[in-house]
Short mmCIF file of C-alpha atoms in Angstrom, two decimals:
data_model
loop_
_atom_site.label_atom_id
_atom_site.label_comp_id
_atom_site.label_asym_id
_atom_site.label_seq_id
_atom_site.Cartn_x
_atom_site.Cartn_y
_atom_site.Cartn_z
CA MET A 1 -15.42 50.07 -6.92
CA ASN A 2 -12.85 47.68 -5.52
CA THR A 3 -13.01 44.16 -7.51
CA PRO A 4 -15.48 41.62 -5.98
CA LEU A 5 -14.83 40.32 -2.72
CA LYS A 6 -15.94 36.45 -2.09
CA ALA A 7 -17.02 35.36 1.35
CA TYR A 8 -19.22 32.76 2.61
CA LEU A 9 -21.77 33.25 5.45
CA TYR A 10 -22.69 31.19 8.00
CA PHE A 11 -26.27 32.04 9.94
CA PRO A 12 -27.33 30.49 13.40
CA LYS A 13 -30.41 29.02 12.99
CA SER A 14 -31.86 32.50 15.43
CA GLU A 15 -31.16 34.82 11.97
CA THR A 16 -32.04 32.41 9.43
CA GLU A 17 -36.02 34.51 9.19
CA LYS A 18 -34.34 38.57 8.81
CA PRO A 19 -34.32 39.57 4.96
CA ILE A 20 -30.27 40.59 5.97
CA ILE A 21 -29.10 40.54 2.21
CA CYS A 22 -32.12 43.17 1.63
CA HIS A 23 -29.96 45.08 3.61
CA LEU A 24 -26.34 44.68 2.24
CA ILE A 25 -27.85 45.72 -0.92
CA ARG A 26 -30.07 48.54 0.28
CA ASP A 27 -28.75 49.68 3.24
CA PHE A 28 -24.86 49.91 2.09
CA ASN A 29 -24.71 49.50 -1.48
CA LEU A 30 -23.79 45.84 -1.97
CA ASP A 31 -23.89 44.51 -5.12
CA ILE A 32 -24.52 41.24 -3.67
CA ASN A 33 -23.94 37.63 -6.98
CA ILE A 34 -25.16 34.79 -4.55
CA PHE A 35 -23.02 31.38 -5.81
CA ARG A 36 -25.25 28.95 -3.61
CA GLY A 37 -27.34 29.28 -0.62
CA LYS A 38 -29.34 27.33 2.21
CA ILE A 39 -31.44 29.21 3.97
CA THR A 40 -34.07 27.23 5.93
CA PRO A 41 -36.36 29.26 8.81
CA ASP A 42 -35.36 26.75 11.90
CA GLU A 43 -31.73 25.62 10.90
CA GLU A 44 -28.56 26.41 10.29
CA GLY A 45 -27.51 28.42 6.79
CA TYR A 46 -25.73 29.50 4.50
CA LEU A 47 -25.02 31.62 1.82
CA SER A 48 -22.22 32.05 -0.58
CA LEU A 49 -21.39 34.99 -1.93
CA GLN A 50 -19.59 37.97 -4.38
CA ILE A 51 -19.73 41.35 -2.96
CA SER A 52 -18.95 44.48 -4.73
CA GLY A 53 -18.98 47.90 -3.40
CA ASP A 54 -16.80 50.43 -1.27
CA ALA A 55 -14.40 48.69 0.97
CA GLN A 56 -15.54 51.38 3.62
CA ASP A 57 -18.88 49.93 2.51
CA ILE A 58 -18.16 46.26 2.82
CA GLU A 59 -16.49 46.62 5.85
CA ARG A 60 -19.79 48.24 7.47
CA ALA A 61 -21.90 45.69 5.71
CA PHE A 62 -19.86 42.34 8.09
CA ASP A 63 -20.07 45.30 10.87
CA TYR A 64 -23.88 44.61 10.70
CA LEU A 65 -23.62 41.04 10.02
CA ARG A 66 -21.53 40.06 13.36
CA ALA A 67 -23.85 42.37 15.46
CA PHE A 68 -26.15 38.84 14.43
CA ASN A 69 -23.75 36.20 14.62
CA VAL A 70 -23.24 35.30 11.18
CA GLU A 71 -19.90 34.45 10.55
CA ILE A 72 -17.97 36.10 7.61
CA HIS A 73 -15.15 33.86 5.75
CA ALA A 74 -14.69 36.56 3.88
CA GLY A 75 -12.22 36.19 0.84
CA ALA A 76 -12.78 32.28 1.14
CA VAL A 77 -15.20 30.71 -1.21
CA GLY A 78 -16.86 27.40 -0.20
CA LEU A 79 -15.17 24.98 -2.14
CA MET A 80 -12.04 23.27 -1.09
CA TRP A 81 -9.32 21.97 -3.32
CA ASP A 82 -7.44 19.64 -1.40
CA ALA A 83 -4.07 19.84 -3.44
CA ALA A 84 -2.70 16.38 -1.64
CA ARG A 85 -5.73 14.18 -2.62
CA CYS A 86 -5.92 15.36 -6.59
CA THR A 87 -4.10 12.79 -8.66
CA HIS A 88 -3.88 15.32 -11.55
CA CYS A 89 -5.77 13.24 -13.87
CA GLY A 90 -7.40 16.82 -14.79
CA HIS A 91 -10.51 15.46 -15.28
CA CYS A 92 -12.32 18.08 -14.20
CA THR A 93 -10.93 20.63 -16.41
CA ALA A 94 -13.51 19.77 -19.07
CA HIS A 95 -16.63 20.44 -16.56
CA CYS A 96 -14.91 23.23 -14.24
CA PRO A 97 -17.42 26.48 -16.46
CA THR A 98 -14.50 29.13 -15.55
CA ASP A 99 -11.54 27.20 -16.12
CA ALA A 100 -10.47 28.13 -12.06
CA LEU A 101 -9.60 24.43 -11.99
CA HIS A 102 -6.43 24.29 -14.86
CA PHE A 103 -3.38 22.84 -15.77
CA GLY A 104 -1.23 25.02 -14.48
CA ASP A 105 2.03 23.68 -15.56
CA ALA A 106 1.36 22.36 -19.25
CA ARG A 107 3.90 20.38 -19.63
CA THR A 108 4.07 18.32 -15.84
CA ARG A 109 0.87 18.70 -16.33
CA THR A 110 0.29 19.96 -12.52
CA MET A 111 -3.35 20.61 -11.45
CA ALA A 112 -3.99 24.54 -9.97
CA PHE A 113 -7.13 25.86 -8.19
CA ASP A 114 -7.20 29.53 -8.52
CA GLU A 115 -9.93 30.89 -6.15
CA THR A 116 -10.87 33.73 -8.12
CA ARG A 117 -12.89 32.24 -10.70
CA CYS A 118 -14.42 29.54 -8.65
CA ILE A 119 -18.52 30.08 -8.97
CA GLU A 120 -19.02 26.99 -6.65
CA CYS A 121 -21.29 25.82 -9.59
CA LEU A 122 -19.55 21.89 -7.91
CA ALA A 123 -19.23 19.95 -11.04
CA CYS A 124 -16.11 19.73 -10.19
CA VAL A 125 -17.33 17.47 -6.53
CA THR A 126 -20.04 15.90 -8.35
CA HIS A 127 -16.94 14.01 -11.39
CA CYS A 128 -13.66 14.06 -9.75
CA PRO A 129 -13.33 10.14 -8.95
CA PHE A 130 -10.56 11.43 -5.70
CA GLY A 131 -12.55 13.21 -3.82
CA ALA A 132 -10.06 16.47 -4.50
CA CYS A 133 -12.84 18.92 -4.30
CA ILE A 134 -15.06 18.95 -1.14
CA SER A 135 -17.55 21.06 -0.52
CA ASN A 136 -17.11 23.29 3.13
CA PHE A 137 -20.77 23.05 3.30
CA MET B 1 22.44 -6.39 -29.29
CA ILE B 2 24.30 -4.09 -27.47
CA ARG B 3 24.20 -5.24 -24.44
CA THR B 4 22.86 -7.78 -22.42
CA TRP B 5 20.30 -7.96 -19.21
CA ALA B 6 23.65 -8.72 -17.13
CA GLU B 7 25.72 -5.90 -18.41
CA ILE B 8 22.52 -2.82 -17.55
CA ASN B 9 22.38 -4.97 -14.06
CA GLU B 10 26.37 -4.51 -13.39
CA LYS B 11 25.83 -0.91 -14.43
CA ILE B 12 23.43 -0.11 -12.22
CA ALA B 13 24.89 -1.83 -9.10
CA ALA B 14 28.28 -0.12 -9.85
CA GLY B 15 25.69 3.54 -9.82
CA LYS B 16 26.88 4.04 -13.85
CA ALA B 17 23.33 3.13 -15.61
CA VAL B 18 22.81 6.08 -18.15
CA VAL B 19 18.74 6.47 -17.21
CA LEU B 20 15.89 8.15 -19.07
CA THR B 21 11.48 8.53 -18.64
CA ALA B 22 10.32 7.53 -21.70
CA ASP B 23 9.36 11.35 -21.20
CA GLU B 24 12.74 12.39 -22.05
CA ILE B 25 14.23 9.82 -24.52
CA ILE B 26 12.50 11.22 -27.03
CA ASP B 27 13.71 14.62 -27.13
CA TYR B 28 17.29 12.60 -26.34
CA VAL B 29 16.88 10.57 -29.86
CA ASP B 30 16.07 13.36 -32.06
CA ARG B 31 19.13 15.10 -30.66
CA LYS B 32 21.63 12.14 -30.76
CA GLY B 33 20.08 10.13 -32.85
CA LEU B 34 19.18 6.81 -32.74
CA ASP B 35 22.60 4.57 -33.45
CA ALA B 36 24.32 7.10 -31.34
CA ALA B 37 21.67 7.03 -28.13
CA ALA B 38 21.63 3.49 -27.97
CA LYS B 39 25.35 3.19 -27.14
CA GLU B 40 24.69 5.61 -24.62
CA VAL B 41 21.13 5.17 -23.23
CA ASP B 42 20.65 2.04 -20.83
CA VAL B 43 17.43 1.76 -19.46
CA VAL B 44 14.31 4.01 -20.03
CA THR B 45 12.04 4.12 -17.50
CA THR B 46 8.25 4.50 -18.24
CA ALA B 47 5.06 4.35 -15.45
CA THR B 48 1.31 5.04 -15.85
CA PHE B 49 -1.08 6.17 -13.01
CA GLY B 50 -4.91 5.39 -13.39
CA PRO B 51 -7.59 3.30 -12.20
CA MET B 52 -7.15 -0.34 -11.96
CA CYS B 53 -10.34 -2.18 -11.13
CA SER B 54 -9.03 -5.37 -11.54
CA SER B 55 -6.70 -4.87 -8.42
CA GLY B 56 -6.82 -6.05 -4.63
CA CYS B 57 -4.98 -8.29 -2.48
CA PHE B 58 -3.91 -10.78 -0.43
CA LEU B 59 -4.16 -10.09 3.50
CA ASN B 60 -3.13 -13.40 6.23
CA PHE B 61 -4.31 -11.73 10.06
CA GLY B 62 -2.42 -14.55 11.70
CA HIS B 63 -4.56 -16.72 13.78
CA SER B 64 -6.55 -15.86 17.40
CA THR B 65 -7.15 -17.73 20.23
CA PRO B 66 -8.85 -20.19 19.76
CA LYS B 67 -8.26 -19.84 16.06
CA MET B 68 -10.83 -19.34 13.39
CA ARG B 69 -11.58 -21.07 10.23
CA ILE B 70 -12.69 -17.06 8.66
CA THR B 71 -15.62 -17.80 6.22
CA GLU B 72 -17.21 -14.71 5.97
CA ALA B 73 -15.13 -11.52 6.87
CA TRP B 74 -15.92 -7.40 6.12
CA ILE B 75 -12.92 -5.60 6.29
CA SER B 76 -14.69 -1.79 7.12
CA ASP B 77 -17.74 -2.84 6.24
CA VAL B 78 -16.74 -4.54 2.78
CA PRO B 79 -16.27 -8.00 2.05
CA ALA B 80 -13.53 -9.71 1.50
CA TYR B 81 -13.25 -13.72 -0.19
CA CYS B 82 -12.62 -16.18 2.10
CA GLY B 83 -12.72 -19.41 0.21
CA ILE B 84 -8.84 -20.14 0.91
CA ALA B 85 -7.14 -20.78 3.54
CA ALA B 86 -8.12 -20.03 7.93
CA ALA B 87 -7.03 -16.86 8.28
CA ASP B 88 -6.63 -15.07 4.30
CA VAL B 89 -8.88 -12.92 2.83
CA TYR B 90 -8.48 -11.70 -0.75
CA LEU B 91 -10.42 -8.01 -1.30
CA GLY B 92 -10.99 -6.91 -4.11
CA ALA B 93 -11.18 -3.21 -5.14
CA THR B 94 -14.51 -2.95 -6.41
CA GLU B 95 -16.07 -4.34 -3.75
CA LEU B 96 -19.31 -2.45 -2.30
CA ARG B 97 -19.48 -1.55 1.26
CA HIS B 98 -21.85 -3.46 2.62
CA ASN B 99 -25.48 -2.57 2.58
CA ASP B 100 -24.43 0.13 -0.06
CA PRO B 101 -27.11 0.62 -2.25
CA ALA B 102 -25.54 0.81 -5.17
CA ASN B 103 -27.60 2.33 -8.07
CA VAL B 104 -31.36 1.90 -6.22
CA ASP B 105 -30.87 5.66 -6.02
CA PHE B 106 -29.55 6.12 -9.35
CA PRO B 107 -27.24 7.74 -9.51
CA GLY B 108 -25.50 5.85 -7.12
CA ASP B 109 -22.69 7.69 -4.54
CA PHE B 110 -20.53 4.81 -4.15
CA LYS B 111 -18.75 6.20 -1.10
CA TYR B 112 -16.78 3.34 0.03
CA GLY B 113 -15.81 0.49 -0.96
CA GLY B 114 -12.31 -2.02 -1.39
CA GLY B 115 -10.48 0.58 -3.17
CA ASP B 116 -10.72 2.76 0.20
CA VAL B 117 -9.66 -0.35 2.39
CA ILE B 118 -6.42 -1.13 0.47
CA GLU B 119 -6.15 2.82 0.22
CA ALA B 120 -6.31 3.11 4.17
CA LEU B 121 -4.50 -0.08 4.63
CA VAL B 122 -1.13 0.87 2.84
CA ALA B 123 -1.93 4.80 4.41
CA GLY B 124 -0.84 3.00 7.47
CA LYS B 125 -4.98 3.58 9.04
CA LYS B 126 -6.45 1.35 11.28
CA LEU B 127 -9.55 -1.36 10.21
CA GLN B 128 -11.90 -3.37 11.84
CA LEU B 129 -12.21 -6.79 10.77
CA PHE B 130 -15.49 -9.08 11.84
CA ALA B 131 -15.30 -12.83 10.74
CA LEU B 132 -17.27 -15.51 11.28
CA SER B 133 -16.97 -18.68 10.56
CA TYR B 134 -19.04 -22.11 11.55
CA GLY B 135 -16.48 -23.39 13.09
CA THR B 136 -14.98 -26.73 13.60
CA GLU B 137 -13.27 -28.96 15.85
CA ASP B 138 -10.16 -27.70 14.93
CA TYR B 139 -10.71 -23.84 14.50
CA PRO B 140 -13.69 -23.69 17.36
CA ARG B 141 -14.29 -19.67 17.13
CA LYS B 142 -17.15 -18.72 14.90
CA GLU B 143 -16.84 -14.92 15.55
CA LEU B 144 -14.27 -12.78 15.94
CA ARG B 145 -14.61 -8.67 16.02
CA THR B 146 -11.14 -6.20 16.13
CA TRP B 147 -9.21 -3.18 14.57
CA PHE B 148 -5.71 -3.75 13.09
CA ASP B 149 -3.19 -2.01 10.34
CA ILE B 150 -0.63 -3.50 8.10
CA ASN B 151 1.70 -3.86 9.84
CA ASP B 152 -0.24 -6.40 12.48
CA LEU B 153 -0.98 -8.15 9.00
CA ASN B 154 1.68 -11.28 8.25
CA GLN B 155 1.45 -10.45 4.69
CA ALA B 156 -0.49 -8.27 2.59
CA ILE B 157 0.43 -8.78 -1.32
CA MET B 158 -1.37 -6.57 -3.67
CA VAL B 159 -2.06 -9.28 -6.56
CA ASN B 160 -3.90 -7.78 -9.42
CA PRO B 161 -5.41 -9.96 -12.21
CA ARG B 162 -4.65 -7.21 -15.14
CA ASN B 163 -3.17 -3.03 -14.69
CA CYS B 164 -1.44 -1.61 -17.17
CA TYR B 165 -4.40 -1.86 -20.40
CA GLN B 166 -1.89 -0.85 -23.60
CA ASN B 167 -4.17 1.23 -24.82
CA TYR B 168 -7.98 2.38 -24.42
CA ASN B 169 -10.98 3.14 -25.91
CA VAL B 170 -11.53 6.76 -25.92
CA ALA B 171 -15.48 7.43 -24.36
CA VAL B 172 -18.56 9.40 -25.45
CA ASN B 173 -21.71 9.29 -24.99
CA THR B 174 -24.24 10.48 -28.61
CA SER B 175 -27.50 9.66 -26.60
CA ASN B 176 -30.09 12.21 -25.34
CA ARG B 177 -29.31 11.33 -21.66
CA ARG B 178 -26.27 11.85 -19.48
CA ILE B 179 -24.57 8.76 -18.75
CA TYR B 180 -22.90 7.52 -15.42
CA THR B 181 -19.69 4.71 -16.66
CA TYR B 182 -16.48 3.74 -14.96
CA MET B 183 -14.95 6.79 -17.83
CA GLY B 184 -16.85 9.20 -16.21
CA ILE B 185 -20.06 10.99 -16.15
CA LEU B 186 -20.72 11.37 -20.18
CA GLU B 187 -22.79 14.31 -20.83
CA PRO B 188 -25.78 13.73 -24.06
CA ASN B 189 -25.43 14.63 -27.03
CA ALA B 190 -21.03 13.74 -27.75
CA ARG B 191 -21.04 16.60 -25.40
CA ASN B 192 -17.46 15.75 -23.31
CA MET B 193 -15.07 12.36 -23.64
CA THR B 194 -12.95 11.04 -22.04
CA TYR B 195 -9.89 8.74 -22.26
CA CYS B 196 -7.39 6.86 -20.08
CA SER B 197 -4.26 6.12 -21.24
CA ALA B 198 -0.21 7.49 -20.09
CA GLY B 199 0.40 7.86 -24.17
CA GLN B 200 4.02 8.27 -24.54
CA LEU B 201 4.65 7.04 -20.75
CA SER B 202 2.85 3.92 -20.65
CA PRO B 203 4.19 0.23 -20.07
CA LEU B 204 2.95 -1.58 -22.86
CA LEU B 205 2.99 1.27 -25.96
CA ASN B 206 6.48 1.80 -25.64
CA ASP B 207 7.38 -1.64 -25.83
CA PRO B 208 3.78 -3.04 -28.25
CA CYS B 209 5.53 -6.48 -29.57
CA TYR B 210 5.85 -7.61 -25.49
CA GLU B 211 10.50 -6.90 -25.88
CA THR B 212 11.19 -7.28 -22.82
CA ILE B 213 8.38 -7.33 -20.24
CA GLY B 214 7.44 -10.18 -19.48
CA LEU B 215 6.34 -12.53 -16.72
CA GLY B 216 8.98 -11.74 -14.05
CA SER B 217 9.80 -8.65 -14.78
CA SER B 218 10.31 -6.56 -11.78
CA VAL B 219 7.75 -3.09 -12.09
CA TRP B 220 7.34 -0.32 -10.04
CA LEU B 221 4.53 -1.09 -7.99
CA ALA B 222 3.33 1.80 -6.45
CA GLY B 223 6.60 2.10 -4.77
CA ALA B 224 7.10 -1.91 -4.33
CA ARG B 225 9.26 -3.82 -5.34
CA GLY B 226 6.76 -6.11 -7.65
CA MET B 227 6.74 -7.76 -10.50
CA VAL B 228 4.71 -9.34 -13.50
CA TYR B 229 2.81 -12.89 -12.77
CA ALA B 230 1.23 -13.64 -16.02
CA PRO B 231 -0.63 -12.05 -18.73
CA GLY B 232 -3.05 -9.96 -17.36
CA THR B 233 -6.73 -11.08 -18.08
CA GLN B 234 -7.60 -10.45 -21.29
CA HIS B 235 -4.88 -10.03 -22.93
CA CYS B 236 -4.97 -9.24 -26.30
CA PRO B 237 -1.82 -9.48 -28.63
CA SER B 238 -4.22 -9.48 -31.99
CA ALA B 239 -5.98 -6.15 -31.53
CA GLU B 240 -5.68 -3.93 -34.32
CA ARG B 241 -2.29 -1.59 -34.63
CA GLY B 242 -1.13 0.69 -36.51
CA ASP B 243 1.67 0.79 -38.86
CA ASN B 244 4.56 0.92 -35.98
CA ASP B 245 2.92 -2.42 -34.58
CA VAL B 246 1.57 -0.15 -31.33
CA PRO B 247 -2.24 -1.11 -30.50
CA VAL B 248 -5.38 1.48 -31.82
CA GLU B 249 -7.33 -0.27 -28.59
CA GLY B 250 -6.86 -2.17 -24.97
CA ALA B 251 -4.51 -4.64 -26.32
CA GLY B 252 -1.77 -6.19 -23.99
CA THR B 253 -1.98 -6.39 -20.45
CA LEU B 254 -0.21 -7.14 -17.23
CA ALA B 255 -0.79 -9.45 -14.09
CA LEU B 256 0.78 -7.26 -11.20
CA THR B 257 2.17 -8.05 -7.63
CA GLY B 258 4.04 -6.52 -5.04
CA ASP B 259 3.99 -5.78 -0.72
CA MET B 260 1.89 -3.33 0.37
CA LYS B 261 3.65 -2.75 3.29
CA GLN B 262 6.22 -1.33 1.17
CA MET B 263 3.92 0.77 -0.97
CA ASN B 264 4.21 4.45 -1.56
CA PRO B 265 0.36 5.57 -0.01
CA GLU B 266 0.65 8.70 -3.23
CA PHE B 267 0.52 6.14 -5.49
CA VAL B 268 -2.61 3.47 -3.95
CA ARG B 269 -5.83 6.48 -4.23
CA ALA B 270 -9.20 4.63 -4.06
CA ALA B 271 -11.02 6.40 -6.95
CA ARG B 272 -15.17 6.41 -7.26
CA PHE B 273 -17.14 7.34 -10.51
CA LYS B 274 -21.33 8.31 -9.52
CA GLY B 275 -23.70 5.84 -11.07
CA TYR B 276 -20.61 2.94 -11.56
CA GLY B 277 -18.85 2.28 -8.27
CA VAL B 278 -15.53 2.12 -6.76
CA SER B 279 -12.17 1.26 -7.99
CA LEU B 280 -8.64 2.05 -7.55
CA ALA B 281 -5.63 4.46 -9.02
CA LEU B 282 -2.45 2.91 -8.98
CA GLY B 283 1.19 3.97 -9.93
CA VAL B 284 2.87 1.52 -12.22
CA GLY B 285 7.01 1.95 -13.77
CA ILE B 286 8.42 -0.33 -15.32
CA PRO B 287 11.88 0.13 -16.95
CA ILE B 288 12.57 -0.91 -19.98
CA PRO B 289 16.98 -2.00 -20.69
CA ILE B 290 18.09 -0.80 -24.16
CA LEU B 291 19.56 -4.75 -25.63
CA ASN B 292 19.12 -2.84 -28.89
CA ALA B 293 18.23 0.15 -30.93
CA ASP B 294 15.23 -0.99 -32.03
CA ILE B 295 13.59 -1.54 -28.22
CA LEU B 296 14.85 2.36 -27.78
CA ARG B 297 13.35 3.23 -31.17
CA ARG B 298 10.03 1.68 -29.76
CA THR B 299 10.45 3.97 -26.56
CA THR B 300 10.46 7.29 -28.88
CA ILE B 301 7.28 7.05 -29.39
CA ARG B 302 4.99 10.17 -29.54
CA ASP B 303 1.71 10.96 -28.36
CA ARG B 304 1.12 11.88 -31.89
CA ASP B 305 1.52 8.72 -33.07
CA ILE B 306 -0.52 6.26 -30.79
CA GLU B 307 -4.30 6.37 -31.79
CA ALA B 308 -7.28 4.98 -29.94
CA CYS B 309 -10.74 4.19 -30.98
CA CYS B 310 -13.79 6.42 -29.83
CA ILE B 311 -16.37 4.32 -28.69
CA ASP B 312 -19.55 5.06 -27.82
CA TYR B 313 -20.85 4.38 -24.31
CA ALA B 314 -24.37 4.70 -24.40
CA HIS B 315 -24.84 1.88 -26.95
CA ASP B 316 -21.72 0.34 -28.75
CA TYR B 317 -19.90 -1.00 -25.65
CA PRO B 318 -23.00 -1.89 -23.86
CA GLN B 319 -24.12 -3.90 -26.45
CA LYS B 320 -20.47 -4.93 -28.51
CA THR B 321 -22.00 -3.87 -31.93
CA GLY B 322 -17.83 -3.22 -32.35
CA ARG B 323 -18.68 0.22 -34.59
CA VAL B 324 -15.67 3.41 -34.00
CA LEU B 325 -16.83 6.44 -33.89
CA ALA B 326 -13.61 7.86 -34.99
CA ARG B 327 -9.85 7.88 -33.94
CA TYR B 328 -7.97 9.85 -32.10
CA ASN B 329 -4.39 10.63 -30.98
CA TYR B 330 -3.28 11.11 -27.91
CA ALA B 331 -1.91 14.61 -28.74
CA GLN B 332 -4.89 15.56 -29.66
CA LEU B 333 -6.78 14.29 -27.03
CA ARG B 334 -4.19 15.49 -24.79
CA SER B 335 -5.25 19.40 -26.48
CA GLY B 336 -8.43 18.66 -24.73
CA GLN B 337 -10.34 19.08 -27.53
CA VAL B 338 -11.20 17.22 -30.61
CA SER B 339 -13.63 17.25 -33.40
CA LEU B 340 -16.28 14.60 -34.08
CA ASN B 341 -17.77 15.17 -37.16
CA GLY B 342 -17.36 18.55 -37.65
CA LYS B 343 -18.37 19.52 -33.75
CA ASP B 344 -15.47 20.56 -31.07
CA VAL B 345 -15.96 18.29 -28.14
CA THR B 346 -14.02 19.03 -24.71
CA VAL B 347 -11.98 16.12 -23.97
CA SER B 348 -10.73 14.97 -20.43
CA SER B 349 -8.27 11.89 -18.98
CA MET B 350 -9.13 9.48 -16.55
CA SER B 351 -5.02 8.34 -16.32
CA SER B 352 -2.98 11.25 -14.45
CA TYR B 353 0.16 12.17 -17.22
CA HIS B 354 1.32 14.01 -13.77
CA LYS B 355 1.59 11.22 -11.57
CA ALA B 356 2.92 9.04 -13.96
CA LEU B 357 5.60 10.90 -14.71
CA LYS B 358 6.61 11.48 -11.32
CA VAL B 359 6.25 7.52 -11.55
CA ALA B 360 8.64 7.22 -13.97
CA GLU B 361 11.30 9.86 -12.49
CA LEU B 362 11.54 7.56 -8.81
CA LEU B 363 12.13 4.35 -10.44
CA LYS B 364 14.64 6.67 -12.86
CA ALA B 365 16.03 7.90 -9.52
CA GLU B 366 15.65 4.53 -8.45
CA ILE B 367 17.65 2.79 -10.95
CA ARG B 368 20.95 5.13 -11.33
CA ASP B 369 21.07 5.01 -7.88
CA GLY B 370 21.62 1.32 -7.35
CA ARG B 371 18.19 -0.09 -5.63
CA PHE B 372 16.12 -1.19 -8.62
CA LEU B 373 17.81 -4.40 -10.58
CA LEU B 374 16.05 -4.71 -13.80
CA SER B 375 15.14 -9.24 -14.22
CA GLN B 376 14.32 -10.65 -17.72
CA PRO B 377 11.19 -12.29 -17.30
CA ALA B 378 11.23 -16.24 -16.87
CA GLN B 379 8.99 -15.83 -19.58
CA LEU B 380 7.58 -13.78 -22.76
CA LEU B 381 3.70 -12.23 -23.01
CA PRO B 382 1.67 -14.39 -24.99
CA ARG B 383 2.18 -12.25 -28.74
CA GLU B 384 -1.35 -14.29 -30.17
CA GLY B 385 -4.02 -14.27 -29.22
CA THR B 386 -7.69 -13.35 -28.85
CA LEU B 387 -10.35 -12.46 -26.51
CA ASN B 388 -13.62 -14.24 -26.25
CA GLY B 389 -16.85 -13.24 -25.79
CA LEU B 390 -19.87 -14.83 -23.32
CA ALA B 391 -22.31 -16.73 -24.82
CA ILE B 392 -25.31 -17.01 -23.16
CA LYS B 393 -26.31 -20.59 -23.53
CA GLY B 394 -28.83 -23.34 -22.77
CA GLU B 395 -28.55 -26.56 -20.39
CA PRO B 396 -25.45 -28.70 -22.11
CA ARG B 397 -27.77 -32.33 -22.53
#
């Protein structure tokens, strides 16, 4: 099994009633960890996931998703850290449970964001006084 | 006296001044020894970057045709104070946008306010002015709505009654519910703590007895050549001090002013605190002239030698009990974890050491290049004085 892949998916209004994730697991042998999501009938929806599985299975699963007009943002998390807006105060470090937000350079206290560690709890969005952490949805 | 203000300025003007940051000077003096270093170093640059609520600006719009004596004004829906001359207003950093629900639906988000307007102005963005008046014979216009940016203004002068607190509280919450403060969200049962100081880089911690920083001192205010125009509000030199004369609580403050048209938007940043309100974070740099070895010695202060008081913001802070739960030095605080009553507590900062370091470096470069001369204070900051509370009294008979 390869390194888990992060992705977020946008669902058009028409597809929110289909059990798509169920098929990803059952038909493509994928392990799916849902970070967060909003799937409401008759509304656009999103899912932010971590996907583990065989690379070929993932590719087949993505083809399956595309057939439903689901927009795939592979390798991306639904949380954006805007380095230019960040003032590097480090206030978020006390609230980030996985240290995705951390001091990259201890001497100059320069913040860094490790996307692979982000689980999209959105604590940083709540705590950052400068709006440096932005949820994509 | 090793050198005078005038001698330092001569060296700066000639591009020959030896300038180090308050961060660099620590190791430098360790290596060279105090007396040798004092003979070499002319200036130490100090700096801070953090939320400074008592900030704001005077703006002059010039006159419309016909003229208007503005009595009420909103800039991008944020109210500005108009109780001054016709086309002048004062906009404060913590002013909320008109119709902001504040904490009606607690905790409020406080999405936009005075700090955002000031940030947008310095960033050169277009803003909307809406103004009303009762109309007079010499100022007949009663209403206007227009768009402007900072270049359209005659003056945009930042005038901040209280910046650069010498030291500050460490905030914690010992209650069993989450609280929302200007020191950030404090989780229940002392799950986190916040502090707000640049510590060993901070201006007044490097000149604890106000020997060089005073009224008329040139300061680097968000990139503009500003100055100290008064002791800041709540300046309280009589605060408790350690053996090194460094206060362990708020103590001194500075009132600063500077031309917003010269400011760098990187160092003028709106801040919002959920459940509390809006504010403005500023970068301030202040040079310290090394007139003698003792002044140099003061600038070698380290984070581990500066203590701050940990206060319970759930009860002791709002109720002014004066109780201090613990004291920590800034080396402990910066480590990200301290112990309170035997329990480990996560600590984070509201002040950016990273940006403060950048300000100290920028100021150092300006002085080295001969672009920033020092000015001897016209008057020193008061070294005595206490802070009054407000008594709630009945109407006098």
